[in-house]
Short mmCIF file of C-alpha atoms and ligand atoms in Angstrom, two decimals:
data_model
loop_
_atom_site.label_atom_id
_atom_site.label_comp_id
_atom_site.label_asym_id
_atom_site.label_seq_id
_atom_site.Cartn_x
_atom_site.Cartn_y
_atom_site.Cartn_z
CA MET G 1 105.90 76.19 81.75
CA LYS G 2 106.19 80.13 81.69
CA LYS G 3 109.22 81.44 83.59
CA LEU G 4 108.80 85.04 84.58
CA MET G 5 111.74 87.35 84.36
CA ASN G 6 113.15 90.31 86.29
CA TYR G 7 112.92 93.60 84.55
CA ILE G 8 116.25 95.50 85.15
CA GLY G 9 118.07 98.16 83.07
CA GLY G 10 115.30 98.04 80.51
CA GLU G 11 115.81 94.24 79.96
CA LEU G 12 114.08 91.09 81.02
CA ILE G 13 116.58 88.92 82.52
CA ALA G 14 116.78 85.80 84.68
CA PRO G 15 117.60 85.91 88.46
CA GLN G 16 121.32 85.89 89.38
CA SER G 17 120.75 82.63 91.29
CA GLY G 18 119.23 80.99 88.25
CA ASN G 19 116.65 79.52 90.75
CA TYR G 20 112.85 79.74 90.46
CA PHE G 21 109.85 78.79 92.57
CA ASP G 22 106.37 77.78 91.93
CA ASN G 23 103.50 80.05 91.11
CA TYR G 24 99.97 78.66 91.69
CA ASN G 25 96.56 79.23 89.99
CA PRO G 26 94.46 79.15 93.07
CA ALA G 27 91.26 78.20 91.18
CA PHE G 28 92.95 74.79 90.49
CA GLY G 29 95.56 74.69 93.16
CA GLU G 30 98.00 73.95 90.79
CA VAL G 31 101.44 75.28 89.74
CA TYR G 32 101.16 77.11 86.33
CA SER G 33 104.26 79.23 86.08
CA GLN G 34 107.71 79.80 87.71
CA ILE G 35 108.85 82.87 89.64
CA PRO G 36 112.47 84.18 89.69
CA ASP G 37 113.85 83.37 93.21
CA SER G 38 115.77 86.66 93.26
CA ASP G 39 117.83 87.96 96.11
CA SER G 40 120.13 90.90 97.04
CA ALA G 41 122.31 90.25 94.01
CA ASP G 42 119.39 91.15 91.83
CA VAL G 43 118.45 94.22 93.95
CA GLU G 44 121.92 95.49 93.68
CA LEU G 45 121.89 95.16 89.76
CA ALA G 46 118.61 97.07 89.81
CA VAL G 47 119.96 99.85 92.04
CA LYS G 48 122.98 100.30 89.78
CA ALA G 49 120.58 100.45 86.73
CA ALA G 50 118.43 103.08 88.49
CA GLU G 51 121.46 105.08 89.65
CA LYS G 52 122.54 105.25 86.04
CA ALA G 53 119.11 106.30 84.70
CA PHE G 54 118.36 108.87 87.43
CA PRO G 55 120.35 111.84 86.35
CA ALA G 56 118.65 112.06 82.99
CA TRP G 57 115.23 110.85 84.05
CA SER G 58 115.08 113.44 87.04
CA VAL G 59 115.47 116.29 84.60
CA THR G 60 113.43 115.08 81.83
CA PRO G 61 110.80 117.72 81.26
CA ALA G 62 107.46 116.83 83.04
CA SER G 63 105.76 117.03 79.62
CA GLU G 64 108.15 114.19 78.30
CA ARG G 65 107.74 112.08 81.54
CA SER G 66 103.95 112.56 81.09
CA LYS G 67 103.88 111.29 77.50
CA ILE G 68 105.60 108.15 78.28
CA LEU G 69 103.43 107.26 81.34
CA VAL G 70 100.33 108.12 79.32
CA LYS G 71 101.69 105.59 76.61
CA ILE G 72 101.85 103.01 79.42
CA ALA G 73 98.32 103.80 80.44
CA ASP G 74 97.20 103.42 76.82
CA LEU G 75 98.90 100.11 76.52
CA ILE G 76 97.32 98.89 79.79
CA ASP G 77 93.95 99.79 78.19
CA ASP G 78 94.78 98.17 74.95
CA ASN G 79 95.60 94.86 76.84
CA LEU G 80 92.89 94.88 79.33
CA GLU G 81 91.43 91.57 78.40
CA GLN G 82 94.97 89.83 78.69
CA LEU G 83 95.89 91.60 81.93
CA ALA G 84 92.52 90.92 83.64
CA LEU G 85 92.74 87.32 82.71
CA ALA G 86 96.18 87.01 84.05
CA GLU G 87 94.99 88.92 87.36
CA SER G 88 92.15 86.42 87.76
CA ILE G 89 94.21 83.31 87.09
CA ASP G 90 97.03 84.59 89.42
CA ASN G 91 94.95 85.81 92.24
CA GLY G 92 91.71 83.78 92.06
CA LYS G 93 89.41 86.71 91.90
CA PRO G 94 86.38 86.76 89.51
CA LEU G 95 87.54 87.89 85.94
CA LYS G 96 84.58 90.25 85.87
CA LEU G 97 86.04 92.12 88.90
CA ALA G 98 89.64 92.12 87.35
CA LYS G 99 87.98 93.77 84.18
CA ILE G 100 86.06 96.42 85.85
CA VAL G 101 88.21 97.31 88.88
CA ASP G 102 91.88 96.20 88.95
CA ILE G 103 93.09 96.75 85.38
CA PRO G 104 91.11 99.93 84.50
CA ARG G 105 92.43 101.32 87.93
CA ALA G 106 95.97 100.49 87.13
CA SER G 107 95.62 102.32 83.81
CA HIS G 108 94.03 105.42 85.76
CA ASN G 109 96.90 105.34 88.21
CA PHE G 110 99.36 106.07 85.40
CA ARG G 111 97.08 108.58 83.68
CA PHE G 112 96.32 110.45 86.84
CA TYR G 113 99.99 111.01 87.71
CA ALA G 114 101.06 111.58 84.21
CA THR G 115 98.64 114.45 83.90
CA GLY G 116 99.01 115.70 87.50
CA ILE G 117 102.66 116.62 86.98
CA LEU G 118 101.69 118.94 84.19
CA HIS G 119 99.70 121.13 86.55
CA ASN G 120 101.12 120.84 90.06
CA HIS G 121 103.17 123.94 91.39
CA THR G 122 105.07 125.08 94.39
CA ALA G 123 104.57 128.16 96.58
CA ALA G 124 106.56 131.49 96.84
CA HIS G 125 106.24 133.97 99.84
CA ALA G 126 107.27 137.58 99.38
CA MET G 127 108.44 139.45 102.54
CA GLU G 128 107.38 142.87 101.16
CA ASP G 129 110.44 144.66 99.90
CA THR G 130 112.91 142.63 102.00
CA ALA G 131 113.16 139.09 100.38
CA ILE G 132 111.42 136.45 98.41
CA ASN G 133 110.93 132.85 99.56
CA TYR G 134 110.23 130.12 97.05
CA THR G 135 109.82 126.51 97.55
CA LEU G 136 111.36 123.82 95.24
CA ARG G 137 110.36 120.24 95.02
CA HIS G 138 112.98 117.65 93.66
CA PRO G 139 112.75 113.85 93.08
CA ILE G 140 114.36 112.01 95.88
CA GLY G 141 116.30 109.37 94.01
CA ILE G 142 115.47 105.74 93.94
CA ALA G 143 112.11 104.68 95.36
CA GLY G 144 111.44 101.16 96.79
CA CYS G 145 107.89 100.09 96.09
CA ILE G 146 106.62 96.88 97.62
CA SER G 147 103.07 95.57 96.99
CA PRO G 148 100.70 92.92 98.06
CA TRP G 149 98.58 90.25 96.41
CA ASN G 150 95.11 91.34 96.98
CA LEU G 151 94.84 93.92 94.12
CA PRO G 152 98.09 93.11 92.38
CA LEU G 153 98.46 95.53 89.37
CA TYR G 154 96.16 98.12 90.93
CA LEU G 155 98.29 98.63 94.23
CA PHE G 156 101.59 98.12 92.37
CA THR G 157 100.96 100.91 89.87
CA TRP G 158 99.49 103.22 92.56
CA LYS G 159 103.03 103.46 94.04
CA ILE G 160 105.14 103.27 90.80
CA ALA G 161 103.19 105.81 88.85
CA PRO G 162 103.54 108.73 91.28
CA ALA G 163 107.11 107.80 92.01
CA LEU G 164 108.07 107.75 88.25
CA ALA G 165 105.82 110.80 87.50
CA SER G 166 107.79 112.90 90.08
CA GLY G 167 111.14 112.00 88.45
CA ASN G 168 112.34 109.19 90.62
CA CYS G 169 113.62 105.87 89.56
CA VAL G 170 111.99 102.74 91.06
CA VAL G 171 113.05 99.33 92.27
CA ALA G 172 109.83 97.56 92.75
CA LYS G 173 108.71 94.20 94.07
CA PRO G 174 105.28 92.68 93.54
CA SER G 175 103.92 89.90 95.90
CA GLU G 176 105.50 86.56 95.02
CA ILE G 177 101.91 85.28 95.44
CA THR G 178 100.61 87.24 92.47
CA PRO G 179 103.65 88.28 90.19
CA MET G 180 102.07 87.87 86.84
CA THR G 181 100.62 91.26 85.95
CA ALA G 182 103.69 92.91 87.23
CA PHE G 183 105.65 90.90 84.68
CA LEU G 184 103.33 91.87 81.84
CA LEU G 185 103.58 95.46 82.89
CA SER G 186 107.34 95.15 82.30
CA GLU G 187 106.84 94.26 78.70
CA LEU G 188 104.38 97.15 78.25
CA CYS G 189 107.07 99.45 79.75
CA ILE G 190 109.62 98.29 77.18
CA LYS G 191 107.02 98.84 74.41
CA ALA G 192 106.20 102.32 75.78
CA GLY G 193 109.88 103.30 75.53
CA LEU G 194 110.35 103.91 79.14
CA PRO G 195 114.12 104.57 79.46
CA ALA G 196 116.27 101.70 80.75
CA GLY G 197 116.76 101.64 84.46
CA VAL G 198 113.88 104.08 85.21
CA LEU G 199 111.72 101.23 86.42
CA ASN G 200 113.11 97.95 87.56
CA ILE G 201 110.90 95.08 88.85
CA ILE G 202 112.43 92.25 90.96
CA HIS G 203 110.44 89.10 91.61
CA GLY G 204 110.94 86.96 94.73
CA THR G 205 110.12 86.63 98.44
CA GLY G 206 109.84 89.23 101.13
CA PRO G 207 112.60 88.16 103.29
CA LYS G 208 115.12 87.83 100.41
CA VAL G 209 114.07 90.57 98.02
CA GLY G 210 111.77 92.88 99.92
CA SER G 211 114.25 93.17 102.92
CA ALA G 212 117.08 93.87 100.46
CA ILE G 213 115.10 96.69 99.16
CA THR G 214 114.05 98.17 102.37
CA SER G 215 117.58 97.95 103.85
CA HIS G 216 119.51 99.20 100.91
CA LYS G 217 121.51 102.18 101.64
CA ASP G 218 120.81 103.95 98.23
CA ILE G 219 116.95 103.56 98.45
CA PRO G 220 116.03 106.57 100.68
CA VAL G 221 112.10 106.16 100.26
CA ILE G 222 109.91 103.08 100.64
CA SER G 223 106.33 102.73 99.85
CA PHE G 224 104.84 99.60 101.20
CA THR G 225 101.38 97.93 101.27
CA GLY G 226 100.75 94.66 103.11
CA GLY G 227 100.25 93.32 106.53
CA THR G 228 100.74 95.17 109.78
CA LYS G 229 103.21 92.70 110.97
CA THR G 230 105.52 93.15 107.89
CA GLY G 231 104.94 96.88 108.29
CA GLU G 232 106.47 96.72 111.76
CA GLU G 233 109.47 94.69 110.35
CA ILE G 234 110.06 97.32 107.59
CA SER G 235 109.77 100.13 110.04
CA ARG G 236 112.44 98.45 112.36
CA VAL G 237 114.88 98.18 109.39
CA ALA G 238 114.08 101.70 107.73
CA ALA G 239 113.71 103.97 110.74
CA PRO G 240 117.26 103.97 111.85
CA MET G 241 118.30 104.66 108.26
CA PHE G 242 115.97 107.75 108.32
CA LYS G 243 114.24 106.58 105.18
CA LYS G 244 110.93 108.19 104.16
CA LEU G 245 108.20 105.67 104.75
CA SER G 246 104.63 105.14 103.55
CA LEU G 247 102.96 102.07 105.00
CA GLU G 248 99.46 101.01 104.09
CA LEU G 249 98.57 98.13 106.36
CA GLY G 250 95.72 96.09 107.57
CA GLY G 251 92.16 97.01 108.54
CA LYS G 252 89.13 95.60 110.66
CA ASN G 253 86.46 97.96 109.47
CA PRO G 254 83.16 98.59 111.17
CA ASN G 255 80.00 98.80 109.03
CA ILE G 256 77.47 100.50 111.29
CA ILE G 257 73.75 100.22 110.11
CA PHE G 258 71.22 102.46 111.89
CA ALA G 259 67.51 101.69 111.85
CA ASP G 260 66.74 104.65 109.62
CA CYS G 261 69.08 103.41 106.89
CA ASP G 262 67.93 102.89 103.16
CA PHE G 263 67.34 99.28 104.08
CA ALA G 264 67.65 97.77 100.52
CA ASP G 265 70.71 99.72 99.74
CA ALA G 266 72.41 98.92 102.98
CA VAL G 267 71.83 95.30 102.56
CA LYS G 268 72.98 95.35 98.85
CA THR G 269 76.07 97.28 99.60
CA SER G 270 76.87 95.34 102.67
CA VAL G 271 77.05 92.13 100.64
CA HIS G 272 79.55 93.96 98.34
CA SER G 273 81.67 95.58 101.16
CA ALA G 274 81.75 92.21 102.94
CA PHE G 275 82.59 89.72 100.17
CA SER G 276 84.02 91.58 97.17
CA ASN G 277 87.34 90.15 96.12
CA GLN G 278 86.61 87.29 98.52
CA GLY G 279 86.79 89.87 101.45
CA GLU G 280 90.44 90.29 100.60
CA ILE G 281 90.39 94.10 100.57
CA CYS G 282 91.85 96.05 103.43
CA LEU G 283 88.75 98.25 103.12
CA CYS G 284 86.18 95.61 103.55
CA GLY G 285 83.44 96.04 106.22
CA SER G 286 84.28 92.98 108.19
CA ARG G 287 82.51 93.90 111.57
CA MET G 288 78.87 94.60 111.15
CA PHE G 289 76.76 96.37 113.82
CA VAL G 290 73.08 96.75 113.41
CA GLU G 291 70.68 98.88 115.50
CA ARG G 292 68.69 96.33 117.62
CA SER G 293 65.29 97.37 116.21
CA ILE G 294 66.07 96.26 112.77
CA TYR G 295 68.65 93.60 113.61
CA ASP G 296 66.36 90.43 112.83
CA SER G 297 64.97 91.84 109.71
CA PHE G 298 68.44 93.04 108.46
CA VAL G 299 70.15 89.75 109.37
CA ARG G 300 67.38 87.91 107.54
CA ALA G 301 67.71 89.85 104.46
CA PHE G 302 71.49 89.97 104.52
CA VAL G 303 71.82 86.28 105.04
CA GLU G 304 69.48 85.52 102.08
CA SER G 305 71.33 87.81 99.88
CA VAL G 306 74.70 86.21 100.73
CA LYS G 307 73.45 82.64 100.17
CA GLY G 308 72.64 83.80 96.58
CA LEU G 309 76.28 84.58 95.83
CA LYS G 310 77.97 82.14 93.34
CA VAL G 311 81.29 80.80 94.65
CA GLY G 312 83.16 79.26 91.62
CA ASP G 313 85.31 79.36 88.80
CA PRO G 314 86.78 82.86 88.74
CA LEU G 315 86.53 82.94 84.96
CA GLU G 316 82.68 82.34 84.88
CA PRO G 317 80.85 85.64 84.29
CA ASP G 318 78.27 84.92 87.16
CA THR G 319 80.84 84.16 89.72
CA ARG G 320 80.79 86.63 92.70
CA VAL G 321 83.25 84.89 95.03
CA GLY G 322 86.30 83.25 93.54
CA ALA G 323 89.24 81.20 94.91
CA ILE G 324 91.24 82.21 98.06
CA VAL G 325 94.61 83.44 96.86
CA SER G 326 96.94 80.75 98.31
CA LYS G 327 96.74 77.49 100.37
CA GLN G 328 98.41 79.22 103.37
CA HIS G 329 95.85 82.14 103.27
CA TYR G 330 93.02 79.58 102.83
CA GLU G 331 94.16 77.73 106.03
CA LYS G 332 94.41 80.97 107.84
CA ILE G 333 90.94 81.95 107.12
CA LEU G 334 89.58 78.44 108.00
CA SER G 335 91.45 78.75 111.35
CA TYR G 336 89.59 82.01 112.16
CA ILE G 337 86.22 80.43 111.42
CA SER G 338 87.24 77.63 113.84
CA LEU G 339 88.28 80.27 116.36
CA ALA G 340 85.00 82.19 116.02
CA LYS G 341 83.17 78.98 116.83
CA GLU G 342 85.38 78.27 119.93
CA GLU G 343 84.72 81.88 121.13
CA GLY G 344 80.89 81.22 121.00
CA GLY G 345 80.08 82.43 117.49
CA ARG G 346 77.02 81.18 115.75
CA VAL G 347 77.50 80.57 111.96
CA LEU G 348 74.37 82.07 110.21
CA CYS G 349 75.63 81.04 106.71
CA GLY G 350 78.72 79.55 105.23
CA GLY G 351 81.37 78.52 107.67
CA SER G 352 83.15 75.86 105.59
CA LYS G 353 85.44 75.17 102.67
CA ILE G 354 83.94 74.24 99.43
CA GLN G 355 85.06 71.31 97.17
CA LEU G 356 84.10 72.06 93.64
CA ASP G 357 84.17 69.50 90.94
CA GLY G 358 86.36 68.80 87.91
CA LYS G 359 89.47 70.89 87.39
CA LEU G 360 88.32 73.08 90.19
CA SER G 361 88.35 70.30 92.75
CA GLY G 362 91.94 71.17 93.87
CA GLY G 363 91.19 74.85 94.26
CA TRP G 364 90.93 76.84 97.42
CA TYR G 365 87.21 77.93 98.00
CA ILE G 366 85.57 79.03 101.10
CA GLU G 367 81.80 79.82 101.53
CA PRO G 368 80.88 83.39 102.27
CA THR G 369 80.38 83.28 106.02
CA ILE G 370 78.40 85.37 108.50
CA ILE G 371 78.82 84.81 112.28
CA GLU G 372 76.81 86.30 115.21
CA GLY G 373 76.87 86.02 118.95
CA LEU G 374 80.41 87.14 119.45
CA SER G 375 81.63 89.77 121.92
CA TYR G 376 83.09 92.85 120.40
CA ASN G 377 86.51 92.42 121.87
CA CYS G 378 87.01 88.74 121.07
CA ARG G 379 89.92 87.83 118.77
CA THR G 380 87.71 87.13 115.84
CA ASN G 381 86.41 90.68 116.24
CA GLN G 382 89.78 92.24 116.78
CA GLU G 383 92.03 90.52 114.36
CA GLU G 384 92.24 91.02 110.58
CA ILE G 385 90.95 87.81 108.82
CA PHE G 386 91.23 89.25 105.36
CA GLY G 387 88.66 86.63 103.79
CA PRO G 388 84.92 86.02 103.06
CA VAL G 389 84.09 86.20 106.79
CA VAL G 390 82.01 88.83 108.61
CA THR G 391 80.60 89.05 112.07
CA ILE G 392 77.38 90.79 112.86
CA MET G 393 75.94 92.03 116.25
CA PRO G 394 73.25 94.35 117.45
CA PHE G 395 73.64 97.69 119.29
CA ASP G 396 71.32 100.04 121.13
CA SER G 397 73.09 103.44 121.27
CA GLU G 398 75.56 105.71 119.30
CA GLU G 399 78.24 105.61 122.16
CA GLU G 400 77.83 101.80 122.47
CA VAL G 401 78.43 101.21 118.75
CA LEU G 402 81.27 103.91 118.72
CA GLY G 403 82.97 101.94 121.46
CA TYR G 404 82.80 98.73 119.53
CA ALA G 405 83.86 100.39 116.25
CA ASN G 406 86.97 102.09 117.72
CA SER G 407 88.05 99.13 119.90
CA THR G 408 90.65 97.49 117.54
CA ARG G 409 94.28 98.50 116.93
CA TYR G 410 93.33 99.27 113.33
CA GLY G 411 91.82 102.44 111.93
CA LEU G 412 91.58 102.32 108.22
CA ALA G 413 87.96 102.72 107.11
CA SER G 414 84.40 102.84 108.51
CA ILE G 415 80.89 102.78 106.86
CA ILE G 416 77.84 104.21 108.30
CA TRP G 417 74.22 103.67 107.15
CA THR G 418 71.71 106.55 108.24
CA GLN G 419 69.47 109.04 106.70
CA ASN G 420 69.76 111.28 109.61
CA LEU G 421 72.17 114.04 108.40
CA LYS G 422 73.30 115.23 111.88
CA ARG G 423 73.85 111.75 113.19
CA ALA G 424 75.87 110.82 110.04
CA HIS G 425 78.21 113.66 110.47
CA ARG G 426 78.33 113.37 114.30
CA VAL G 427 79.28 109.75 114.15
CA ALA G 428 81.68 110.11 111.32
CA SER G 429 83.54 112.74 113.25
CA LYS G 430 84.00 110.21 116.25
CA LEU G 431 85.20 107.19 114.29
CA HIS G 432 88.85 106.52 114.52
CA SER G 433 89.50 105.72 110.91
CA GLY G 434 91.37 107.51 108.01
CA ILE G 435 88.29 107.02 105.62
CA VAL G 436 84.51 107.11 106.47
CA TRP G 437 81.91 106.21 103.96
CA ILE G 438 78.30 107.39 104.56
CA ASN G 439 75.55 105.32 102.66
CA CYS G 440 78.20 104.01 100.33
CA TRP G 441 81.29 101.95 100.02
CA LEU G 442 84.69 102.06 97.90
CA LEU G 443 83.37 105.38 96.40
CA ARG G 444 86.18 107.89 96.38
CA ASP G 445 87.51 110.91 94.39
CA LEU G 446 91.05 109.78 93.67
CA ARG G 447 92.35 113.22 94.52
CA THR G 448 91.72 112.65 98.08
CA PRO G 449 94.45 111.27 100.33
CA PHE G 450 94.19 107.57 101.21
CA GLY G 451 95.41 106.04 104.30
CA GLY G 452 94.67 104.74 107.94
CA MET G 453 95.16 105.73 111.59
CA LYS G 454 96.55 103.69 114.59
CA GLN G 455 98.08 100.39 113.18
CA SER G 456 96.56 100.60 109.70
CA GLY G 457 99.38 102.65 108.41
CA VAL G 458 101.63 105.69 108.29
CA GLY G 459 101.37 108.37 105.68
CA ARG G 460 98.92 108.85 102.92
CA GLU G 461 98.84 107.38 99.25
CA GLY G 462 96.85 108.56 96.41
CA GLY G 463 96.06 112.12 95.36
CA PHE G 464 98.61 114.80 94.91
CA GLU G 465 100.01 113.72 98.48
CA ALA G 466 101.65 110.83 96.64
CA LEU G 467 103.64 113.36 94.42
CA ASP G 468 104.71 115.21 97.62
CA PHE G 469 105.70 111.99 99.24
CA PHE G 470 108.09 111.04 96.43
CA THR G 471 109.65 114.51 96.28
CA GLU G 472 111.64 116.50 98.83
CA GLU G 473 111.13 120.22 99.18
CA LYS G 474 113.47 123.12 99.96
CA ASN G 475 112.72 126.65 100.76
CA ILE G 476 115.05 129.25 99.19
CA CYS G 477 115.14 132.75 100.62
CA VAL G 478 116.53 135.58 98.45
CA LYS G 479 117.24 139.08 99.87
CA LEU G 480 116.12 141.93 97.61
O1 TXE I 1 101.28 90.45 103.22
P1 TXE I 1 102.83 90.60 103.29
P2 TXE I 1 100.58 89.10 102.88
C1 TXE I 1 97.23 91.86 105.32
C2 TXE I 1 96.21 90.61 105.39
C3 TXE I 1 97.04 89.46 105.03
C4 TXE I 1 98.34 89.89 105.67
C5 TXE I 1 99.52 89.03 105.03
O2 TXE I 1 95.81 90.57 106.83
O3 TXE I 1 96.51 88.25 105.65
O4 TXE I 1 98.51 91.13 105.49
O5 TXE I 1 99.34 89.09 103.68
C6 TXE I 1 106.65 91.77 101.05
N1 TXE I 1 110.51 93.15 104.04
N2 TXE I 1 97.17 92.46 104.17
O6 TXE I 1 101.36 87.86 103.34
O7 TXE I 1 103.56 89.53 103.93
C7 TXE I 1 105.93 90.52 100.37
O8 TXE I 1 106.84 89.86 99.62
C8 TXE I 1 109.99 93.70 102.87
C9 TXE I 1 96.64 93.82 103.95
O9 TXE I 1 100.55 89.16 101.37
O10 TXE I 1 102.83 91.83 104.32
C10 TXE I 1 104.95 91.19 99.54
O11 TXE I 1 105.38 91.71 98.40
N3 TXE I 1 109.00 93.16 102.19
C11 TXE I 1 97.12 94.58 102.79
C12 TXE I 1 104.42 92.41 100.44
O12 TXE I 1 105.50 92.52 101.37
C13 TXE I 1 108.45 92.05 102.73
C14 TXE I 1 97.12 93.73 101.44
C15 TXE I 1 103.17 92.15 101.21
O13 TXE I 1 103.35 90.88 101.85
C16 TXE I 1 108.83 91.45 103.93
C17 TXE I 1 97.64 92.57 101.63
C18 TXE I 1 109.95 92.04 104.52
N4 TXE I 1 110.47 91.51 105.71
C19 TXE I 1 97.63 91.85 102.95
N5 TXE I 1 108.10 90.41 104.20
C20 TXE I 1 96.34 95.83 102.55
N6 TXE I 1 96.44 96.86 103.34
O14 TXE I 1 95.71 95.84 101.54
C21 TXE I 1 107.19 90.49 103.25
N7 TXE I 1 107.34 91.37 102.29
#
């Protein structure tokens, strides 16, 4: 059975403890590889390797750093099939989704920042004939990058690429639930000639490895994506150490459908925004609000469309909903479906686990589920479920639906469906979320900053803001 290795100091090595734990294929519910059960000793090794590499890497010309990162992007492209298959087996997502979203985006992340550093600049301010002020940006040192299991390589590289591009070294930890593509990336980095110690990837659990990274005195900047609860824990550890923090956390995103929407497009895209990646995307529109005059017809069309989604073997080309990523998460989602029923919800479709046959019979599958009849402020509508479960309810006015939409502790994304230009911009300006989509979903110019409000996170990822995040600036004033 394949044993993954840590990537430290440019080499693939076993964990200091010599211990491993099981990695599951969620489609079958079976163990298929072993993950290093690393701990603070491995993190210490990685920090030492990064400290050794930093002096040279931080002054490597941007054009040289760019070449190596572009090489990594090219190698990801050349190995797309292998990486997509690994992602689908590890996470349970449809192979098709891994091929068209996850892996191409991982390559893009490297390419975007590899080219971005060739063109970014800093400011200068002249004080007439008195003085000149100029701003310099320097890499901070060692960046700690910790990522989740829902978009494994996509989110992992979204942190690593800007950190490396801006001249930092990195100690990174992928989720222990989906470590495979991070391991394969290690091999590609070696092939690309990334200097030893510039990137170090440690596999293992959050409490043992993740917390060793966030609490390490020589890792001054942390970029984290994951649950809000974990974000709280990381903040508790990092804040008193005055670490620079970027936290991308959970969401409970409203999808608001007005009567004047493009009906067919709203139905089609809402199916996508509800159930893509088994609903395991922090940006999914999991709370649906439909203007009363079209509520019945919309619900009918939406339910019929969802019933047509194939839940099955992630490797099959026509599968739209794959396996849930872990037994624990599968049970968490099922517990929320039970809670919804206790809170008075009516299941319009789905609502149960699915037992597939043959090899898939041990896998973790849940029907795409639509629930109506709940109050906007019940737990089902306030807490992040992070699975193939959406709630739907009617509304009568803008202020009513804005009250519902803004009622949770989250503020990551919102979706609005209307063809009334003024209403679109008016409602968008009143929504408490870091991202608002109007008549679309998951469409974004990657130069725009990404992040949430309230308890959906702190700071911004993506765009050139990520390069600013991983550097520190100083202003120098020289008298003429
Ligand atoms: O995230 P965790 P999980 C939400 C979603 C999901 C919930 C939990 O609601 O159900 O979070 O998911 C590492 N110090 N999102 O369990 O636990 C951990 O090893 C340092 C939304 O996957 O937050 C993993 O690498 N690190 C999110 C990473 O943190 C710690 C995507 C995420 O794990 C740690 C995923 C600690 N104390 C989940 N504890 C999004 N915004 O997309 C854990 N980790």
